[in-house]
Amino acid sequence: MASSCVSYEGCNFFRQRLVLSTLSGKPVKIRKIRSKDDNPGLRDFEASFIRLMDKITNGTRIEINETGTTLYFQPGLLYGGPVEHDCNLQRSIGYYLEALLALAPFMKNPLKAVLRGVTNDQKDPSVDTLKATAIPLMKRFGIDGEGLELKVLRRGMPPGGGGEVVFSCPVRRFIKPVQLTDPGKVKRIRGMAFSVRVSPQIANRIVDSARSILNQFIPDIYIYTDHMKGANSGKSPGFGLSLIAETTNGTFLSAEMASNPPGQGTPILPEELGKNCAKLLLEEIYRGGCVDSINQSLALLYMTLGQQDVSKVLLGPLSPYTIEFLRHLRSFFQTMFKIETQKPEEDGKGGEKVLMTCVGVGYTNLSKTLK
Amino acid sequence: MEEKEHRKHQKKQSGPKADRKKKRKAPGAGEEEDGRRRNPKAFGVQSAVRMARTFHRAQDLQTKKHHAPQVDRSALEPPPVVIVVVGPPRVGKTTLIQCLIRNFTRQKLSDICGPVTIVSGKKRRLTFIECGNDINSMIDLAKVADLVLMLIDASFGFEMETFEFLNICQVHGFPRIMGVLTHLDFFKNNKQLRKTKKILKHRFWTEVYQGAKLFYLSGMVHSEYQKQEIRNLGRFISVMKFRPLVWQTAHPYVLADRMEDLTDPETLRINPMCDRKVCLYGYLRGTYLKNRSQVHIPGVGDFSLSDVSFLSDPCPLPDSLKKRALNERERLLYAPLSGVGGVVYDKDAVYIDLGGSHADREQEEARPTAELVQSLIGAQATIDVKMAASKVSLFTGSEPLRQGELQEEEGADEGPKEERVWDPETRRERRRAIFTEEEEGSEGEEGSEEESEEEEEDSEGEGEAGEESESEEEEGELEKQPALKRLRVEGGSEAVKEGGGIEVPAFADSEDELEKSEGEVEESEVEGESSEEEEEEEDSEGGGRKAMDSGNCSEEESEGSEVDSPLLEELGSKVKHPKHKEKALEEEEEEEPCFETAGELRWKEGLAQKASEAFLRQQRSTPNLRKLVYGTVAEESEEEESGGGELGGLFHVSRPESEKRRRADGLDCSHYTPDATRDWDQQEVLDSIRDCFVTGKWEDDKDATRLLQEDEELYGDFEDLETGELHQGDSGKQEDQAEEDESGEGEDEDGGKVKGNAEGEKQQRLDKKRRLKERFNTEYDEGDATFFDDLKGEMQRQAELNRAEFSAVDDETRVQYEGFRPGMYLRLEIQSLPCEFITNFDPNYPVILGGLGASEGNVGYLQMRLKKHRWHQRILKTRDPLILSLGWRRFQTLPLYHIEDHNGRNRLLKYTPQHMHCGATLWGPITPQGTGFLAVQSVSGTKAGFRIAATGVVLDLDKSVTVVKKLKLIGYPYKIYKNTAFIKDMFNSVLEVAKFEGAALRTVSGVRGQIKKALRAPPGAYRATFEDRLLMSDIVFLRSWFPVSVPQLYNPVTSLLLPLGEKESWTGMRTVGQLKHDLGVKVKPNKDSLYKPVVRKKRHFNPLHIPKELQRALPFKNKPKNAEKKGKVPRDLQRPAVIKEPHEKKIAALLAALGTVHNHKRKSAQARQREQHKDFLRQRQKQEMDKMKRQKEARKKMFRMIGQREKKQQKSSLKGAAQHD
């Protein structure tokens, strides 16, 4: 009676597959996970992710073979409620949080997740960035209210970690369709420069250097400095910057950078980091769109899961992650997006944009209890 | 009475009143000052609280009227309306459908099987389907019905099935229901008829809604209903509006009206029982259907669609809407299962139904005279079998009678009572539903109702005569229309091309090279003329195989030349226009053959290829990015290869495996690495995003300075009233500027600049106007725009967007984006249907393909709110198998009933409550919350009573259950120290006790306690403390809750797979009771459960002993008194017993006897006296009455005399007056 299984090879886009499988109820089978690698099978962070999925669901069946190269995942129903999870330190909390963002509105009980681990690293979107970009995006889709919150209690840098984040999200039965076609113009830039277990002066140095670049465009810039002390500062030293550009139409574009973990690579100067991060933000603004590059897939997911209406969203160029996500959406929900490229008519408006249009599948939250 | 002369009113000519009046009448006075102004106290606020309350109340009432607004997702060209005709057998369902079809299409359909689709009007198509009398069909069709015509045999009254169907409808979203009373000509007595009508109508109203439409079909003319009545009914149907039902609008569904078996004949030959590949056809209804999605076929099971494609509409609406009515050619009729379909298309072939020369003769014969024979032919079981069955049911018929009597004793049930009546005509038992209370209730209102009814009848009767003659003519004409017969034109070049044209509309405007590539593929399929012979052979073979056109094929070939029916012409005209389209293409590519497919097998080979090609073709036309994402462009991906590199490699989908593997194990990260080519230190790169900031340049329509200017222009004109100076907005200046702008932009385009300018000006003017209007509109609307209005507006906008977004895209692409939209005629291929579906196919049973949403194909635990149906006779037992109709599905499962305690605990119930909701948990298919369901205990045959056992709604879905039942653990004290006691026999080991440490205990006498610690000595014993000292005879118990597991049975009802004639006899799991009954097993009761006489030991209480210390402390009152023991009564005080002498005894006896006699005498005397007195009273009353009568008489006489005298006097006086005049 169970739906037909979807099968994949390789460990890439691991989260997408499990998330979509959980939402669509289709079991998924992933074979040949690092089968040619010296160290074959699932890594610890992936195992930790599977454990998190198990925590937020009820009735999930997971089968992993002995070498860990094959995974069979039969999803259960999303349960939610209070969840505590110690994330693996190989990846930051952002890795886990991205999946939770996608799943949280469809739980039985409002999710209140406490995640511990690395809050900022170089691989994944940091907690600050997700807080500043993904949360307002969710509000656009009607997932709002008191409950929607992402709080950073402690900061933790790799390799030691020790950060703590609380994410809570209300549940919804339906997702609203959206029409986000006009990104507007950047009206202000905000940011967060943080430093833990290093001199608090570093944050100021980052701010100054970042401002020096951004001031060419807009005067309304404010970058908060966040120096956490004592228990709140995690276990490893580090610093970083996350920049958010807000537009007149409520679009948030982000860029971020973090210092190298101690003992890995050459240490980076705070000034350099600030400048590079500012340039990354400019790059992001160049790409443009109504959703920034890290949240593209989230926006597309909510569009797909919306009611059976037309949703439109203007994106910057599609990231590889998003492209793969689109393919996955097709195989799990049979939705295809109408993809139209738009060349900006004038010169000073950044690069090519992509207009994504789709009809929602009319997804309803099957977990929510009817009272 | 004298009339007084009233004084005339004198108008005031002067004074304050006259002034006021004058002022009011004067034209320049303006509006009268209103009451509020004049008398402010009367209108003042007395109480702010009350005012707030009234305001709130008014607002509440206003808001209550609103419905939650919904986005209008109805299709532009809606699918045919499904009209289900329901009723017991022999009530006239088929006749009604025939009459309605005849009414709409002027065609006659003698044999109706499965759905019949007709065009009824310019914008409406109808699909009629007849619902058999079995509960499976009723359940399935209630889910897809838009309108239900509920036929009721008035001569018999309501039958149980009618009420069952109404209840089914209620659960699955109430479609529109119209009642139709037939067999009204059975009533000879008009009064009886009217009375029956009214009773039925009122009962119908209570079930549906007050004022629900009930039609009366009065009599038959030539075994058809009266034309006028049918016409009225048809009119009602064609203007009816339908409410959107939640389940139907949220799920796609197809009511299959055609079925083809596409299984490879070779595999079929090898294994006739192999799974079949089946094609089902039908209009898509509900919502969008995605390809490869899951469907459920009620009565068969869950399947995933292997291929879906849309075909051209076999029953299209007329194109132009200018005309007033449809012409004859547009009144189409499509019923492939009944053997009528005109031209039937498929991907590969075209079927034509042709009239044979002898076909109509056959039909003529089939009419009224042969009805009996026909019904016999139509019967699925032999008469002997039916007779046998009837005997059985007759036997059971005696039972319900007894049941009825029992019920009357109870008198509590308000449900319909069943009365079984044997109908010799249909040879079946009819279950009449009788309501006890309805007769009394309806009697009272009779008078008023009758009048209105008569009026109704009158209006219906009008104009009947006029129509009659006209329709008679039509009838004659229609009879000539030949019955249709099928011809398969397979491989016929034109026809197939038509088919191809339908499949690939994108074909006509796609690029040439694509065509070429297609040609190459096609070449393999191409065969010359010789192939046609093969084809014929195959055809006849195929004919034998197919259930539908068996027996026809051999004749078709021979008669092919004679065919010149209008149908073929139609085909010709249809075929023509795609041909025109393709002409140009054909010229370019001569080698391209005309899609000559050779036989079924051939086209099947190329199917996958073709499909991929069609896709390829599309891919090319769409922008590159789409190809990049959705890939599957296998050969022609040159551009991508040129991209190369690792990053480029990331984008490939369709690359060979090696590349795939490289990225397969890549880093899973959502970051998008920046493009290295842009250096953000360079000025020009920086300039490229200059306008992305608010500080940059704005678009014309958003630029603040420009908008300000325009405002000036619009509102800038004003006249200074003081100085009389005229200020003008600087529109001229602005125009200049605009011109400048334009010239700046338009430098590169030299020609037509002037023209452009003029146009630009015009455009600007228009823009300005529009903006002004918009502004006015917003200002005007803002005043009373409520939240509700905003929401509605938003929905409206969304609906418009939904309509507009894909309207320009051609269907082939559109289908990929949004799925197949409702209203399309689809061909749905299913890969592995059980062979019984084909071998036992009966078109009389509906085949529905119900689409399933995401994860609706999974199973889990469902928690529901359930209520036993009030009319169902018995309560339901936990874990007894029950057949549920939920969503699209019908399945058997084992529910657990439970009820929620005040603390949220779900406590198991052994039985459902009588008249209360309870929870039910079962293992079943995941279905969205809020979906209604109904339960029956059996779907086979007709069981006694009302079959719907329970109804309810899904509340929660989960993968685990939380139902618990109470478990009492019992132990006995074996040692008691004050408040501490050692308890044994409750547990078996120390470990068990450890688990329950701290648990609450209770004794039978109500002493509470707690488990403290396990003891070593007897295993399982423990120490416990209590609030009081226990007795050794006390029993200690521990109340605990034990989780119950729900049995995982999900058994879909596969009624469609059963052999012909047995489709109504599906039986699944039986209850224990049924099993015992069937197997003749007697219940062996538990010995402990039997009642035994209670033997209680006499309890002995020790005397109260008060210690001496305490005694001394007590007050005197409470001190035990040292009362000495009473000694023996002394002899002298003892009274001696009296012993009578025999003589004395005699005297006493005599005295007693005398006393008795005396008493009797006195009593009888008293009675006599009472009697006498009563007599006396009676007499006196009689006398009194007589006296009264006499007096009355006398008085009457006297008064009459007086009256006469007075009259005489008056008369004489009048006479006198008259004379006087």
PDB file of N, CA, C and O in Angstrom, chain B residues 56-101:
ATOM      1  N   HIS B  56     -21.568  46.160  18.773  1.00  0.00           N
ATOM      2  CA  HIS B  56     -20.926  44.857  18.604  1.00  0.00           C
ATOM      3  C   HIS B  56     -21.892  43.830  18.048  1.00  0.00           C
ATOM      4  O   HIS B  56     -21.549  43.048  17.164  1.00  0.00           O
ATOM      5  N   ARG B  57     -23.091  43.897  18.563  1.00  0.00           N
ATOM      6  CA  ARG B  57     -24.081  42.920  18.109  1.00  0.00           C
ATOM      7  C   ARG B  57     -24.355  43.090  16.621  1.00  0.00           C
ATOM      8  O   ARG B  57     -24.401  42.116  15.867  1.00  0.00           O
ATOM      9  N   ALA B  58     -24.509  44.354  16.246  1.00  0.00           N
ATOM     10  CA  ALA B  58     -24.774  44.624  14.835  1.00  0.00           C
ATOM     11  C   ALA B  58     -23.622  44.105  13.976  1.00  0.00           C
ATOM     12  O   ALA B  58     -23.831  43.481  12.927  1.00  0.00           O
ATOM     13  N   GLN B  59     -22.422  44.349  14.466  1.00  0.00           N
ATOM     14  CA  GLN B  59     -21.254  43.903  13.698  1.00  0.00           C
ATOM     15  C   GLN B  59     -21.202  42.386  13.624  1.00  0.00           C
ATOM     16  O   GLN B  59     -20.893  41.812  12.578  1.00  0.00           O
ATOM     17  N   ASP B  60     -21.510  41.756  14.745  1.00  0.00           N
ATOM     18  CA  ASP B  60     -21.504  40.298  14.777  1.00  0.00           C
ATOM     19  C   ASP B  60     -22.477  39.733  13.759  1.00  0.00           C
ATOM     20  O   ASP B  60     -22.156  38.820  12.996  1.00  0.00           O
ATOM     21  N   LEU B  61     -23.665  40.308  13.768  1.00  0.00           N
ATOM     22  CA  LEU B  61     -24.683  39.807  12.852  1.00  0.00           C
ATOM     23  C   LEU B  61     -24.245  39.981  11.408  1.00  0.00           C
ATOM     24  O   LEU B  61     -24.455  39.115  10.570  1.00  0.00           O
ATOM     25  N   GLN B  62     -23.623  41.139  11.196  1.00  0.00           N
ATOM     26  CA  GLN B  62     -23.186  41.419   9.831  1.00  0.00           C
ATOM     27  C   GLN B  62     -22.104  40.424   9.398  1.00  0.00           C
ATOM     28  O   GLN B  62     -22.111  39.922   8.280  1.00  0.00           O
ATOM     29  N   THR B  63     -21.205  40.171  10.327  1.00  0.00           N
ATOM     30  CA  THR B  63     -20.078  39.294   9.991  1.00  0.00           C
ATOM     31  C   THR B  63     -20.528  37.847   9.826  1.00  0.00           C
ATOM     32  O   THR B  63     -19.963  37.096   9.048  1.00  0.00           O
ATOM     33  N   LYS B  64     -21.552  37.505  10.592  1.00  0.00           N
ATOM     34  CA  LYS B  64     -22.038  36.126  10.535  1.00  0.00           C
ATOM     35  C   LYS B  64     -22.539  35.767   9.142  1.00  0.00           C
ATOM     36  O   LYS B  64     -22.531  34.609   8.746  1.00  0.00           O
ATOM     37  N   LYS B  65     -22.995  36.763   8.445  1.00  0.00           N
ATOM     38  CA  LYS B  65     -23.553  36.501   7.120  1.00  0.00           C
ATOM     39  C   LYS B  65     -22.480  36.084   6.123  1.00  0.00           C
ATOM     40  O   LYS B  65     -22.764  35.470   5.114  1.00  0.00           O
ATOM     41  N   HIS B  66     -21.250  36.449   6.427  1.00  0.00           N
ATOM     42  CA  HIS B  66     -20.193  36.166   5.462  1.00  0.00           C
ATOM     43  C   HIS B  66     -19.847  34.686   5.421  1.00  0.00           C
ATOM     44  O   HIS B  66     -19.886  34.004   6.430  1.00  0.00           O
ATOM     45  N   HIS B  67     -19.505  34.231   4.261  1.00  0.00           N
ATOM     46  CA  HIS B  67     -18.850  32.936   4.128  1.00  0.00           C
ATOM     47  C   HIS B  67     -17.363  33.203   4.031  1.00  0.00           C
ATOM     48  O   HIS B  67     -16.968  34.251   3.534  1.00  0.00           O
ATOM     49  N   ALA B  68     -16.565  32.258   4.486  1.00  0.00           N
ATOM     50  CA  ALA B  68     -15.130  32.427   4.314  1.00  0.00           C
ATOM     51  C   ALA B  68     -14.851  32.468   2.813  1.00  0.00           C
ATOM     52  O   ALA B  68     -15.216  31.538   2.102  1.00  0.00           O
ATOM     53  N   PRO B  69     -14.273  33.530   2.345  1.00  0.00           N
ATOM     54  CA  PRO B  69     -14.076  33.624   0.898  1.00  0.00           C
ATOM     55  C   PRO B  69     -13.053  32.601   0.419  1.00  0.00           C
ATOM     56  O   PRO B  69     -12.114  32.270   1.126  1.00  0.00           O
ATOM     57  N   GLN B  70     -13.290  32.077  -0.747  1.00  0.00           N
ATOM     58  CA  GLN B  70     -12.381  31.090  -1.323  1.00  0.00           C
ATOM     59  C   GLN B  70     -12.003  31.517  -2.725  1.00  0.00           C
ATOM     60  O   GLN B  70     -12.793  32.153  -3.419  1.00  0.00           O
ATOM     61  N   VAL B  71     -10.820  31.136  -3.100  1.00  0.00           N
ATOM     62  CA  VAL B  71     -10.394  31.438  -4.459  1.00  0.00           C
ATOM     63  C   VAL B  71     -11.230  30.601  -5.419  1.00  0.00           C
ATOM     64  O   VAL B  71     -11.422  29.407  -5.208  1.00  0.00           O
ATOM     65  N   ASP B  72     -11.749  31.254  -6.428  1.00  0.00           N
ATOM     66  CA  ASP B  72     -12.579  30.553  -7.397  1.00  0.00           C
ATOM     67  C   ASP B  72     -11.669  29.779  -8.342  1.00  0.00           C
ATOM     68  O   ASP B  72     -11.001  30.360  -9.184  1.00  0.00           O
ATOM     69  N   ARG B  73     -11.659  28.465  -8.194  1.00  0.00           N
ATOM     70  CA  ARG B  73     -10.746  27.670  -9.012  1.00  0.00           C
ATOM     71  C   ARG B  73     -11.501  26.867 -10.070  1.00  0.00           C
ATOM     72  O   ARG B  73     -10.990  25.901 -10.595  1.00  0.00           O
ATOM     73  N   SER B  74     -12.738  27.267 -10.316  1.00  0.00           N
ATOM     74  CA  SER B  74     -13.516  26.485 -11.292  1.00  0.00           C
ATOM     75  C   SER B  74     -12.937  26.673 -12.690  1.00  0.00           C
ATOM     76  O   SER B  74     -12.408  27.720 -13.030  1.00  0.00           O
ATOM     77  N   ALA B  75     -13.070  25.624 -13.470  1.00  0.00           N
ATOM     78  CA  ALA B  75     -12.483  25.648 -14.802  1.00  0.00           C
ATOM     79  C   ALA B  75     -13.308  26.534 -15.726  1.00  0.00           C
ATOM     80  O   ALA B  75     -14.499  26.723 -15.519  1.00  0.00           O
ATOM     81  N   LEU B  76     -12.639  27.057 -16.716  1.00  0.00           N
ATOM     82  CA  LEU B  76     -13.344  27.905 -17.684  1.00  0.00           C
ATOM     83  C   LEU B  76     -14.326  27.066 -18.482  1.00  0.00           C
ATOM     84  O   LEU B  76     -15.446  27.480 -18.732  1.00  0.00           O
ATOM     85  N   GLU B  77     -13.849  25.910 -18.901  1.00  0.00           N
ATOM     86  CA  GLU B  77     -14.756  25.005 -19.603  1.00  0.00           C
ATOM     87  C   GLU B  77     -14.973  23.799 -18.699  1.00  0.00           C
ATOM     88  O   GLU B  77     -14.165  22.883 -18.663  1.00  0.00           O
ATOM     89  N   PRO B  78     -16.018  23.856 -17.921  1.00  0.00           N
ATOM     90  CA  PRO B  78     -16.164  22.831 -16.881  1.00  0.00           C
ATOM     91  C   PRO B  78     -16.475  21.459 -17.467  1.00  0.00           C
ATOM     92  O   PRO B  78     -17.017  21.363 -18.567  1.00  0.00           O
ATOM     93  N   PRO B  79     -16.126  20.425 -16.731  1.00  0.00           N
ATOM     94  CA  PRO B  79     -16.463  19.078 -17.167  1.00  0.00           C
ATOM     95  C   PRO B  79     -17.971  18.875 -17.079  1.00  0.00           C
ATOM     96  O   PRO B  79     -18.652  19.658 -16.424  1.00  0.00           O
ATOM     97  N   PRO B  80     -18.476  17.843 -17.733  1.00  0.00           N
ATOM     98  CA  PRO B  80     -19.914  17.595 -17.650  1.00  0.00           C
ATOM     99  C   PRO B  80     -20.354  17.394 -16.197  1.00  0.00           C
ATOM    100  O   PRO B  80     -19.615  16.857 -15.388  1.00  0.00           O
ATOM    101  N   VAL B  81     -21.543  17.843 -15.930  1.00  0.00           N
ATOM    102  CA  VAL B  81     -22.108  17.694 -14.595  1.00  0.00           C
ATOM    103  C   VAL B  81     -22.518  16.235 -14.409  1.00  0.00           C
ATOM    104  O   VAL B  81     -23.149  15.659 -15.284  1.00  0.00           O
ATOM    105  N   VAL B  82     -22.128  15.661 -13.302  1.00  0.00           N
ATOM    106  CA  VAL B  82     -22.477  14.260 -13.069  1.00  0.00           C
ATOM    107  C   VAL B  82     -23.850  14.185 -12.411  1.00  0.00           C
ATOM    108  O   VAL B  82     -24.050  14.721 -11.328  1.00  0.00           O
ATOM    109  N   ILE B  83     -24.752  13.564 -13.084  1.00  0.00           N
ATOM    110  CA  ILE B  83     -26.091  13.406 -12.537  1.00  0.00           C
ATOM    111  C   ILE B  83     -26.307  11.932 -12.248  1.00  0.00           C
ATOM    112  O   ILE B  83     -26.281  11.098 -13.144  1.00  0.00           O
ATOM    113  N   VAL B  84     -26.461  11.635 -10.997  1.00  0.00           N
ATOM    114  CA  VAL B  84     -26.643  10.247 -10.598  1.00  0.00           C
ATOM    115  C   VAL B  84     -28.128  10.004 -10.391  1.00  0.00           C
ATOM    116  O   VAL B  84     -28.789  10.759  -9.688  1.00  0.00           O
ATOM    117  N   VAL B  85     -28.621   8.977 -11.043  1.00  0.00           N
ATOM    118  CA  VAL B  85     -30.034   8.639 -10.895  1.00  0.00           C
ATOM    119  C   VAL B  85     -30.124   7.437  -9.970  1.00  0.00           C
ATOM    120  O   VAL B  85     -29.616   6.369 -10.283  1.00  0.00           O
ATOM    121  N   VAL B  86     -30.722   7.668  -8.838  1.00  0.00           N
ATOM    122  CA  VAL B  86     -30.751   6.641  -7.799  1.00  0.00           C
ATOM    123  C   VAL B  86     -32.186   6.211  -7.541  1.00  0.00           C
ATOM    124  O   VAL B  86     -33.107   7.009  -7.670  1.00  0.00           O
ATOM    125  N   GLY B  87     -32.337   5.005  -7.152  1.00  0.00           N
ATOM    126  CA  GLY B  87     -33.650   4.537  -6.755  1.00  0.00           C
ATOM    127  C   GLY B  87     -33.685   3.038  -6.727  1.00  0.00           C
ATOM    128  O   GLY B  87     -32.807   2.383  -7.285  1.00  0.00           O
ATOM    129  N   PRO B  88     -34.677   2.505  -6.086  1.00  0.00           N
ATOM    130  CA  PRO B  88     -34.800   1.048  -6.063  1.00  0.00           C
ATOM    131  C   PRO B  88     -35.097   0.516  -7.465  1.00  0.00           C
ATOM    132  O   PRO B  88     -35.483   1.279  -8.348  1.00  0.00           O
ATOM    133  N   PRO B  89     -34.930  -0.757  -7.684  1.00  0.00           N
ATOM    134  CA  PRO B  89     -35.195  -1.314  -9.000  1.00  0.00           C
ATOM    135  C   PRO B  89     -36.654  -1.126  -9.397  1.00  0.00           C
ATOM    136  O   PRO B  89     -37.523  -1.037  -8.538  1.00  0.00           O
ATOM    137  N   ARG B  90     -36.888  -1.061 -10.655  1.00  0.00           N
ATOM    138  CA  ARG B  90     -38.223  -0.952 -11.249  1.00  0.00           C
ATOM    139  C   ARG B  90     -38.914   0.340 -10.870  1.00  0.00           C
ATOM    140  O   ARG B  90     -40.133   0.423 -10.886  1.00  0.00           O
ATOM    141  N   VAL B  91     -38.148   1.326 -10.515  1.00  0.00           N
ATOM    142  CA  VAL B  91     -38.796   2.580 -10.161  1.00  0.00           C
ATOM    143  C   VAL B  91     -38.814   3.518 -11.361  1.00  0.00           C
ATOM    144  O   VAL B  91     -39.527   4.494 -11.382  1.00  0.00           O
ATOM    145  N   GLY B  92     -38.024   3.197 -12.360  1.00  0.00           N
ATOM    146  CA  GLY B  92     -38.056   3.996 -13.583  1.00  0.00           C
ATOM    147  C   GLY B  92     -36.814   4.816 -13.810  1.00  0.00           C
ATOM    148  O   GLY B  92     -36.867   5.855 -14.446  1.00  0.00           O
ATOM    149  N   LYS B  93     -35.670   4.345 -13.314  1.00  0.00           N
ATOM    150  CA  LYS B  93     -34.424   5.100 -13.490  1.00  0.00           C
ATOM    151  C   LYS B  93     -34.012   5.155 -14.945  1.00  0.00           C
ATOM    152  O   LYS B  93     -33.758   6.220 -15.504  1.00  0.00           O
ATOM    153  N   THR B  94     -33.973   3.973 -15.568  1.00  0.00           N
ATOM    154  CA  THR B  94     -33.535   3.914 -16.954  1.00  0.00           C
ATOM    155  C   THR B  94     -34.488   4.704 -17.842  1.00  0.00           C
ATOM    156  O   THR B  94     -34.061   5.445 -18.726  1.00  0.00           O
ATOM    157  N   THR B  95     -35.747   4.557 -17.564  1.00  0.00           N
ATOM    158  CA  THR B  95     -36.732   5.289 -18.362  1.00  0.00           C
ATOM    159  C   THR B  95     -36.513   6.786 -18.231  1.00  0.00           C
ATOM    160  O   THR B  95     -36.581   7.519 -19.210  1.00  0.00           O
ATOM    161  N   LEU B  96     -36.236   7.219 -17.018  1.00  0.00           N
ATOM    162  CA  LEU B  96     -36.030   8.649 -16.806  1.00  0.00           C
ATOM    163  C   LEU B  96     -34.798   9.126 -17.572  1.00  0.00           C
ATOM    164  O   LEU B  96     -34.841  10.162 -18.241  1.00  0.00           O
ATOM    165  N   ILE B  97     -33.719   8.357 -17.492  1.00  0.00           N
ATOM    166  CA  ILE B  97     -32.507   8.755 -18.215  1.00  0.00           C
ATOM    167  C   ILE B  97     -32.794   8.797 -19.704  1.00  0.00           C
ATOM    168  O   ILE B  97     -32.434   9.750 -20.407  1.00  0.00           O
ATOM    169  N   GLN B  98     -33.473   7.779 -20.173  1.00  0.00           N
ATOM    170  CA  GLN B  98     -33.799   7.742 -21.593  1.00  0.00           C
ATOM    171  C   GLN B  98     -34.614   8.967 -21.991  1.00  0.00           C
ATOM    172  O   GLN B  98     -34.335   9.615 -22.997  1.00  0.00           O
ATOM    173  N   CYS B  99     -35.592   9.272 -21.165  1.00  0.00           N
ATOM    174  CA  CYS B  99     -36.453  10.406 -21.492  1.00  0.00           C
ATOM    175  C   CYS B  99     -35.654  11.710 -21.478  1.00  0.00           C
ATOM    176  O   CYS B  99     -35.839  12.569 -22.344  1.00  0.00           O
ATOM    177  N   LEU B 100     -34.770  11.837 -20.498  1.00  0.00           N
ATOM    178  CA  LEU B 100     -33.987  13.068 -20.410  1.00  0.00           C
ATOM    179  C   LEU B 100     -33.037  13.196 -21.594  1.00  0.00           C
ATOM    180  O   LEU B 100     -32.881  14.269 -22.171  1.00  0.00           O
ATOM    181  N   ILE B 101     -32.415  12.087 -21.948  1.00  0.00           N
ATOM    182  CA  ILE B 101     -31.506  12.107 -23.096  1.00  0.00           C
ATOM    183  C   ILE B 101     -32.279  12.481 -24.348  1.00  0.00           C
ATOM    184  O   ILE B 101     -31.851  13.306 -25.157  1.00  0.00           O
TER     185      ILE B 101
END
